[in-house]
mmCIF file of C-alpha atoms and ligand atoms in Angstrom:
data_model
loop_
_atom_site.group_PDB
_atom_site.id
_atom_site.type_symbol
_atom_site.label_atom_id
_atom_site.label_comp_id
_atom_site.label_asym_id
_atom_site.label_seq_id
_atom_site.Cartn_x
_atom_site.Cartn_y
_atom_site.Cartn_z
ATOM 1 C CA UNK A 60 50.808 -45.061 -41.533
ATOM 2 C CA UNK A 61 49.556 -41.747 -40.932
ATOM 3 C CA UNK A 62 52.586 -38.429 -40.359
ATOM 4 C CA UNK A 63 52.581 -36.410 -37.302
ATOM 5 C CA UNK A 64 51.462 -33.951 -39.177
ATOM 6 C CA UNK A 65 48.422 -35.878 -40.522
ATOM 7 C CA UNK A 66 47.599 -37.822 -36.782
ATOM 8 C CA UNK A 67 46.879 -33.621 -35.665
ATOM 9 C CA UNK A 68 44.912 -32.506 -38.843
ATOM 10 C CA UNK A 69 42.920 -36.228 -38.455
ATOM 11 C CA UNK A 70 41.953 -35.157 -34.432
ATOM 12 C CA UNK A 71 41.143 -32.162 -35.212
ATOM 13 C CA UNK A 72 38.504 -33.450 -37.786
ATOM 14 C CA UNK A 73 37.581 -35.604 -35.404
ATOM 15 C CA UNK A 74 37.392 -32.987 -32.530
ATOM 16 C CA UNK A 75 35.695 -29.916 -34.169
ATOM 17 C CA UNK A 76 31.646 -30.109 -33.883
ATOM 18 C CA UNK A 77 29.942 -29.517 -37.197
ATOM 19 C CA UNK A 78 26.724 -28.406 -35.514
ATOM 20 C CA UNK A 79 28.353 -25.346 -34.457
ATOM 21 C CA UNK A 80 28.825 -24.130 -37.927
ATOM 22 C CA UNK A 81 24.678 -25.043 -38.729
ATOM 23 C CA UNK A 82 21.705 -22.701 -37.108
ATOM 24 C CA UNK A 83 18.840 -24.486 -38.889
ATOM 25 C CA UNK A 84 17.109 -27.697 -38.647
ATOM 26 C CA UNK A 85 19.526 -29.846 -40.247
ATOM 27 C CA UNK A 86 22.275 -29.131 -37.038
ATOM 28 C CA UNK A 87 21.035 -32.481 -35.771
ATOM 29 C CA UNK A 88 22.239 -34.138 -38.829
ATOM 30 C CA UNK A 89 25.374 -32.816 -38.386
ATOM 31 C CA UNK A 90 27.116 -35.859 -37.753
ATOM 32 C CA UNK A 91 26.607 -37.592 -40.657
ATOM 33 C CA UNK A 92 29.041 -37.460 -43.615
ATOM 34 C CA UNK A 93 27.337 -35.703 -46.079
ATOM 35 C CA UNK A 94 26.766 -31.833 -47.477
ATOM 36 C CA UNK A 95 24.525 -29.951 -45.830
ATOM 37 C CA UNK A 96 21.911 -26.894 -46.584
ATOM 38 C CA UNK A 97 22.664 -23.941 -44.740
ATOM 39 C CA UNK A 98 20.476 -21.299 -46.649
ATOM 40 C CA UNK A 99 20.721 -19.540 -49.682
ATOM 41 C CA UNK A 100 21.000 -22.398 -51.522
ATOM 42 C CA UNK A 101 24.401 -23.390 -50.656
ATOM 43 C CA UNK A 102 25.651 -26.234 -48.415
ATOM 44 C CA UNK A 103 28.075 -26.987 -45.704
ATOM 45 C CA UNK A 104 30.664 -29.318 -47.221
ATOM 46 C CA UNK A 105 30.702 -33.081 -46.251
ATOM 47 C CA UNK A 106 33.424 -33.560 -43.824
ATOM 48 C CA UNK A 107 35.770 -36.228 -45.257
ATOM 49 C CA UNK A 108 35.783 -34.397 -48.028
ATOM 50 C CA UNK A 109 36.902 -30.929 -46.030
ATOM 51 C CA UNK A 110 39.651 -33.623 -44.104
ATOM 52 C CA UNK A 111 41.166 -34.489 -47.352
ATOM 53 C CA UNK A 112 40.972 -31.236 -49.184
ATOM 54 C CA UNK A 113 42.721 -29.662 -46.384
ATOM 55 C CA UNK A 114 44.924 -32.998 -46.152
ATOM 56 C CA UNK A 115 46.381 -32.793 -49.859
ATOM 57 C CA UNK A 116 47.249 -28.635 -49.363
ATOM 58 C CA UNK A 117 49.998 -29.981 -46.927
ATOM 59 C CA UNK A 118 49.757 -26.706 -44.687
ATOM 60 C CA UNK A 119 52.080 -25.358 -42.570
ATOM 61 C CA UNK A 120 51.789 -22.243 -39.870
ATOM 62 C CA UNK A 121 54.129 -20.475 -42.806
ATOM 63 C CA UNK A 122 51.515 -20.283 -45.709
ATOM 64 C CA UNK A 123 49.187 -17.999 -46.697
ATOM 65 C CA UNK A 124 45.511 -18.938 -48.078
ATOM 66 C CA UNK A 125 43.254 -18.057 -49.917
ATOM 67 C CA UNK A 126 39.977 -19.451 -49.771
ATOM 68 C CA UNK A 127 37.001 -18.960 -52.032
ATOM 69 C CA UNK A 128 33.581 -19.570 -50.802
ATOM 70 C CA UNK A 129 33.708 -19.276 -46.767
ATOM 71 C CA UNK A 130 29.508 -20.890 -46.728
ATOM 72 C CA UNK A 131 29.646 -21.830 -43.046
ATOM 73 C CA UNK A 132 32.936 -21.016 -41.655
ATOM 74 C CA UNK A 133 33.402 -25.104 -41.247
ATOM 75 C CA UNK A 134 36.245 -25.535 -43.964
ATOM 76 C CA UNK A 135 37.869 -21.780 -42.849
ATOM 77 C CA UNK A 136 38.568 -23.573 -39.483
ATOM 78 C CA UNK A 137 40.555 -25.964 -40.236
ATOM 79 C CA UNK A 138 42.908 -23.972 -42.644
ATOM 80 C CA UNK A 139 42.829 -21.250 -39.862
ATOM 81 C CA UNK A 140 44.052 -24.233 -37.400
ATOM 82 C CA UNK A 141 46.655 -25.544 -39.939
ATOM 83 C CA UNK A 142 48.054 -21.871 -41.789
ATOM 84 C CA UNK A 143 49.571 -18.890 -40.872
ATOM 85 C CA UNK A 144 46.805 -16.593 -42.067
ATOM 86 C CA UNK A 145 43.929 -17.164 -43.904
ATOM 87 C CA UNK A 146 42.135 -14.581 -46.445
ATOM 88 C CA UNK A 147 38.331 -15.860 -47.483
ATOM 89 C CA UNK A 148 35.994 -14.911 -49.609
ATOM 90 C CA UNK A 149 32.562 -15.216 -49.459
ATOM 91 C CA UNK A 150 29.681 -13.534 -52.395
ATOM 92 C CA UNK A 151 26.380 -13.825 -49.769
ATOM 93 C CA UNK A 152 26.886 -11.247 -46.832
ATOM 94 C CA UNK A 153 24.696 -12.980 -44.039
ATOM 95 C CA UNK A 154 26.860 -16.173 -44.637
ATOM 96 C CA UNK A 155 30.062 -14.553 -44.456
ATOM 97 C CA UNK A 156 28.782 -12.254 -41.535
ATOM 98 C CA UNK A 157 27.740 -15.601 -39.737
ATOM 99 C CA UNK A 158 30.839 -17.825 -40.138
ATOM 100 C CA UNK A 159 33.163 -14.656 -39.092
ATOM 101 C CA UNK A 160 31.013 -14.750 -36.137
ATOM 102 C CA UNK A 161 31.586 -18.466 -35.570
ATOM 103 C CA UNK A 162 34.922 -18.317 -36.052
ATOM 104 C CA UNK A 163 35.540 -15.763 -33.710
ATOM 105 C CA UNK A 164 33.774 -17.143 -31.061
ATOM 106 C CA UNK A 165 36.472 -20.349 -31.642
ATOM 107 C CA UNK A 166 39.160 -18.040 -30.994
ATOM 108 C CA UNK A 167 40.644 -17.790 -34.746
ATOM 109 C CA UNK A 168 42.567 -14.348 -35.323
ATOM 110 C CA UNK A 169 44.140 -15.239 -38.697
ATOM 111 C CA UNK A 170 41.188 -14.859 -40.447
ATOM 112 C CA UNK A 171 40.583 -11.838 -42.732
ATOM 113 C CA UNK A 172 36.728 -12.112 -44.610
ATOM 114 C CA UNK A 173 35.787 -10.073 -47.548
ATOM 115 C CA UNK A 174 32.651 -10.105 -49.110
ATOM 116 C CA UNK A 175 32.812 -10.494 -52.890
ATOM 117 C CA UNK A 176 33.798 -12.076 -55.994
ATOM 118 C CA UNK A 177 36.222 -14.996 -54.986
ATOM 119 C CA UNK A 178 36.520 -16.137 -58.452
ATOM 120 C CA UNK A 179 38.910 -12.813 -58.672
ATOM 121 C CA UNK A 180 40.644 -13.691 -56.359
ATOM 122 C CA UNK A 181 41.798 -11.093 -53.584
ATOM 123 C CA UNK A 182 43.859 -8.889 -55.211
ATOM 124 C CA UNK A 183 45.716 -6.233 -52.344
ATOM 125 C CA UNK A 184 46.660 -9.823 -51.006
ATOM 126 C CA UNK A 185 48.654 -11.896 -53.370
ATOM 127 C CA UNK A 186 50.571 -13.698 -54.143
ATOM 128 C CA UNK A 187 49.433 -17.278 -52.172
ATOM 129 C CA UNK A 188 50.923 -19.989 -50.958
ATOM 130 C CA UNK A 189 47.414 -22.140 -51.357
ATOM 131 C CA UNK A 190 44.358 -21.384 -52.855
ATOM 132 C CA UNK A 191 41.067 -23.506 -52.279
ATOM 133 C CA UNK A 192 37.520 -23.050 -54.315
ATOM 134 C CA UNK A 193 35.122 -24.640 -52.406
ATOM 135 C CA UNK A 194 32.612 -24.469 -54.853
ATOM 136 C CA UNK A 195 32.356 -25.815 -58.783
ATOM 137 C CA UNK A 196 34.326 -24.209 -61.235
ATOM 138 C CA UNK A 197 33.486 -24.360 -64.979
ATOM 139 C CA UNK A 198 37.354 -23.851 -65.335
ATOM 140 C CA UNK A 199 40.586 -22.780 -63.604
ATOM 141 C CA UNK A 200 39.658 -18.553 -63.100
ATOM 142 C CA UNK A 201 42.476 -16.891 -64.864
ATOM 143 C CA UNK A 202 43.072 -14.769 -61.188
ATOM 144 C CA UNK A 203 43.480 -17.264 -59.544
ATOM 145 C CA UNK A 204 46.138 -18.878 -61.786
ATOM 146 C CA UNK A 205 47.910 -15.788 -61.142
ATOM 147 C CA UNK A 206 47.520 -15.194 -57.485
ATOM 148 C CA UNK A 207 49.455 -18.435 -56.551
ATOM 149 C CA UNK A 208 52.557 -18.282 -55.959
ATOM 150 C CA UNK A 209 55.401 -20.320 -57.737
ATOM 151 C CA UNK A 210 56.120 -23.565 -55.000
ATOM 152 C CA UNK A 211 52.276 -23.178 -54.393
ATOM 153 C CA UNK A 212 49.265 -25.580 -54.737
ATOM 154 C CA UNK A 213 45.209 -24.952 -55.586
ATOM 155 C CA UNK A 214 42.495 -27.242 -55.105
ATOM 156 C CA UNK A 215 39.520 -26.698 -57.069
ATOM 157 C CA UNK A 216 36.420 -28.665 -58.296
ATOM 158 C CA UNK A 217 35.734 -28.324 -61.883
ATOM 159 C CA UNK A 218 33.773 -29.390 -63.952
ATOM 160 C CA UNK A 219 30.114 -29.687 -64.755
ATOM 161 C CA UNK A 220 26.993 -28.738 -62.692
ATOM 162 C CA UNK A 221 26.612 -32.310 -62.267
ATOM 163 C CA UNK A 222 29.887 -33.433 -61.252
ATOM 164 C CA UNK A 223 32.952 -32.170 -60.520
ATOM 165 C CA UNK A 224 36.509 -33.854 -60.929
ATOM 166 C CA UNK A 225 38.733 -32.105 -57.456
ATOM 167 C CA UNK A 226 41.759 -31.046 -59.263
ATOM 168 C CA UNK A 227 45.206 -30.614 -57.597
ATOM 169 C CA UNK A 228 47.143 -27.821 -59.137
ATOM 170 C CA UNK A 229 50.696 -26.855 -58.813
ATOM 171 C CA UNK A 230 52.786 -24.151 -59.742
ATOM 172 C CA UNK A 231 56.326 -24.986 -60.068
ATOM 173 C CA UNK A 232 59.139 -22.330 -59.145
ATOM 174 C CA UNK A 233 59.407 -21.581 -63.432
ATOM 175 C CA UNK A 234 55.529 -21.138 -63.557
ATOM 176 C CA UNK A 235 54.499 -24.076 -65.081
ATOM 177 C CA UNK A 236 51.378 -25.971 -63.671
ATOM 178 C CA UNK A 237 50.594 -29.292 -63.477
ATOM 179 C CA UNK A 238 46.994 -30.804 -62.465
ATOM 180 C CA UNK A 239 46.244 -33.960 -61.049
ATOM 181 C CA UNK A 240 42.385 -35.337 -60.663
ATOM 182 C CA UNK A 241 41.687 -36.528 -57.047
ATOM 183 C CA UNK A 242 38.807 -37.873 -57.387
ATOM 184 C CA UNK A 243 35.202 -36.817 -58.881
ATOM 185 C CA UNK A 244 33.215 -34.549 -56.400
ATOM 186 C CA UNK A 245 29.809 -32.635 -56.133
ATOM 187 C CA UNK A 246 29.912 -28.650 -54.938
ATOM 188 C CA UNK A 247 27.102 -25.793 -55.549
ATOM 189 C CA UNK A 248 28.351 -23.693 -58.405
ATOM 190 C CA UNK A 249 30.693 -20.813 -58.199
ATOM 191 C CA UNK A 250 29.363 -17.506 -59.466
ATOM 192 C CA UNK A 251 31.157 -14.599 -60.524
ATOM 193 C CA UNK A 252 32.982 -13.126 -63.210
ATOM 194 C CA UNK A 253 35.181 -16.729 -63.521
ATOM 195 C CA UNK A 254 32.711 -19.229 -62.553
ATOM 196 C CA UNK A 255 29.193 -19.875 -64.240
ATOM 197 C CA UNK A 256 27.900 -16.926 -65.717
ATOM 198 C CA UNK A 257 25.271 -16.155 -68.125
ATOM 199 C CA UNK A 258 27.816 -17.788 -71.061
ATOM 200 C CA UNK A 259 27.154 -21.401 -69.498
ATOM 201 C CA UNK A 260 23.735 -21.241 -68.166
ATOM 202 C CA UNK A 261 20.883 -18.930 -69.404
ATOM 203 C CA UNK A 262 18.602 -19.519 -67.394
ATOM 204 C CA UNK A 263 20.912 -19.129 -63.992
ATOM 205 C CA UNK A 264 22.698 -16.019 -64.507
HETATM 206 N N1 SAM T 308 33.393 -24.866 -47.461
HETATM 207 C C1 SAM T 308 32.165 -24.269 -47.031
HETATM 208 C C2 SAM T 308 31.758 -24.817 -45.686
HETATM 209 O O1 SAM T 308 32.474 -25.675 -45.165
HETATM 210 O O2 SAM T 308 30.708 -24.396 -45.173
HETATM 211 C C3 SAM T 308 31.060 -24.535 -47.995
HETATM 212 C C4 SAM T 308 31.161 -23.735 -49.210
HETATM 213 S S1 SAM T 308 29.705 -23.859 -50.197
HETATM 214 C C5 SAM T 308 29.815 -25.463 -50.851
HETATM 215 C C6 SAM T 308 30.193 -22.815 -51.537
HETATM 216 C C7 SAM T 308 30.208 -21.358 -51.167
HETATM 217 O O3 SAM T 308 30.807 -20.632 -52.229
HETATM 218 C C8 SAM T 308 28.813 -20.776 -50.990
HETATM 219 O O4 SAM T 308 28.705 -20.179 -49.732
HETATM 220 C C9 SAM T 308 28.713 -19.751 -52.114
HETATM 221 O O5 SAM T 308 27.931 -18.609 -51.791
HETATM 222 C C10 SAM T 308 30.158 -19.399 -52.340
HETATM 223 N N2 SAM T 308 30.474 -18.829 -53.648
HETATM 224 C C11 SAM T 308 30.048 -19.215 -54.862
HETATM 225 N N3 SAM T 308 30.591 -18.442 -55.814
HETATM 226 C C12 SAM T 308 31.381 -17.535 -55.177
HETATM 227 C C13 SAM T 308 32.206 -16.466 -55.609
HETATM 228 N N4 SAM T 308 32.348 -16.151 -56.900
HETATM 229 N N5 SAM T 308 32.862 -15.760 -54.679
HETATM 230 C C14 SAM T 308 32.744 -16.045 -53.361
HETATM 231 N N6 SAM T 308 31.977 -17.039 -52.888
HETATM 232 C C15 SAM T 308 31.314 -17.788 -53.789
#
């Protein structure tokens, strides 16, 4: 039996339209439950996925976010919709530029975009309530760790290029953190000084 809490987060999944957040040919396929190109070589995530992400942070209009990897705007919506403010960061300009623009246009406010290394996290900003890495991690960046705040949760993918296990992460009021392994995803990498670097992959830098 679904909460309240849940019944609102699951229409609004069902409500938002996922061709708003594509301009290119594959906005007709937006419907269908799957990731998505949307230039640059990264994707649009599938939406289930984005529903339980967002499910498991348990948000509330009290918390703070962080979000690493903004790609479309699509997944910045619904934390927007579900947190008090949201900080995202995105490394490709035209994308961020683009989902700001989107998100605008929805009415969202609580929104602050910077274009950069998410995989540092966002310093001036910390500490968060939630953190989410929407794109795979080779581990748990050290920042990031950091940035959350005791009582607070991260979801990240890590793992391989191949496959990813979605990790659950919390930070207890002492410090100590616990992860539990959702279930085994696929994401485009994440860059930066903490993701996949020249260290892991020669020929991708
Ligand atoms: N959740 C997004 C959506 O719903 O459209 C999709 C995110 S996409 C799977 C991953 C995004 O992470 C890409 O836009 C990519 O450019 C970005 N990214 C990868 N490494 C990053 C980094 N170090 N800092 C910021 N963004 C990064």
């Amino acid at each position: 039996m679904r909460s309240a809490g849940e019944k609102k987060l699951y229409r609004f999944f069902k409500n938002l339209d996922r061709s708003l957040f594509i301009d290119n040919e594959y906005k007709a396929y937006a419907h269908i439950d799957s990731a998505l190109p949307i230039g640059h070589g990264q994707t649009i995530s599938q939406p289930s996925l984005v529903y339980t992400m967002t499910l498991r942070l348990e948000l509330n209009k009290e918390l703070k976010v962080l979000e690493v990897g903004t790609g479309s705007g699509y997944q910045t919506a619904f934390l927007a919709e579900f947190a008090g403010e949201v900080y995202t960061v995105e490394r490709i300009e035209e994308l961020s530029i683009k989902a700001k623009q989107r998100l605008e246009s929805l009415g969202y406010r609580n929104i602050f975009y910077k274009i950069g290394d998410g995989s540092m996290g966002w310093q001036e900003h910390q500490p968060f309530d939630r953190i989410i890495v929407t794109a795979a991690a080779v581990r748990i960046p050290d920042p990031l760790l950091g940035q959350l705040k005791p009582g607070g949760k991260m979801i990240i993918p890590v793992g391989s290029r191949g496959i990813q296990n979605l990790l659950l992460i919390n930070k207890d009021q002492n410090g100590r953190i616990t992860s539990e392994a959702l279930e085994p995803v696929l994401f485009v990498e994440l860059k930066g000084s903490y993701g996949w670097s020249k260290d892991y992959d020669m020929e991708n830098p």
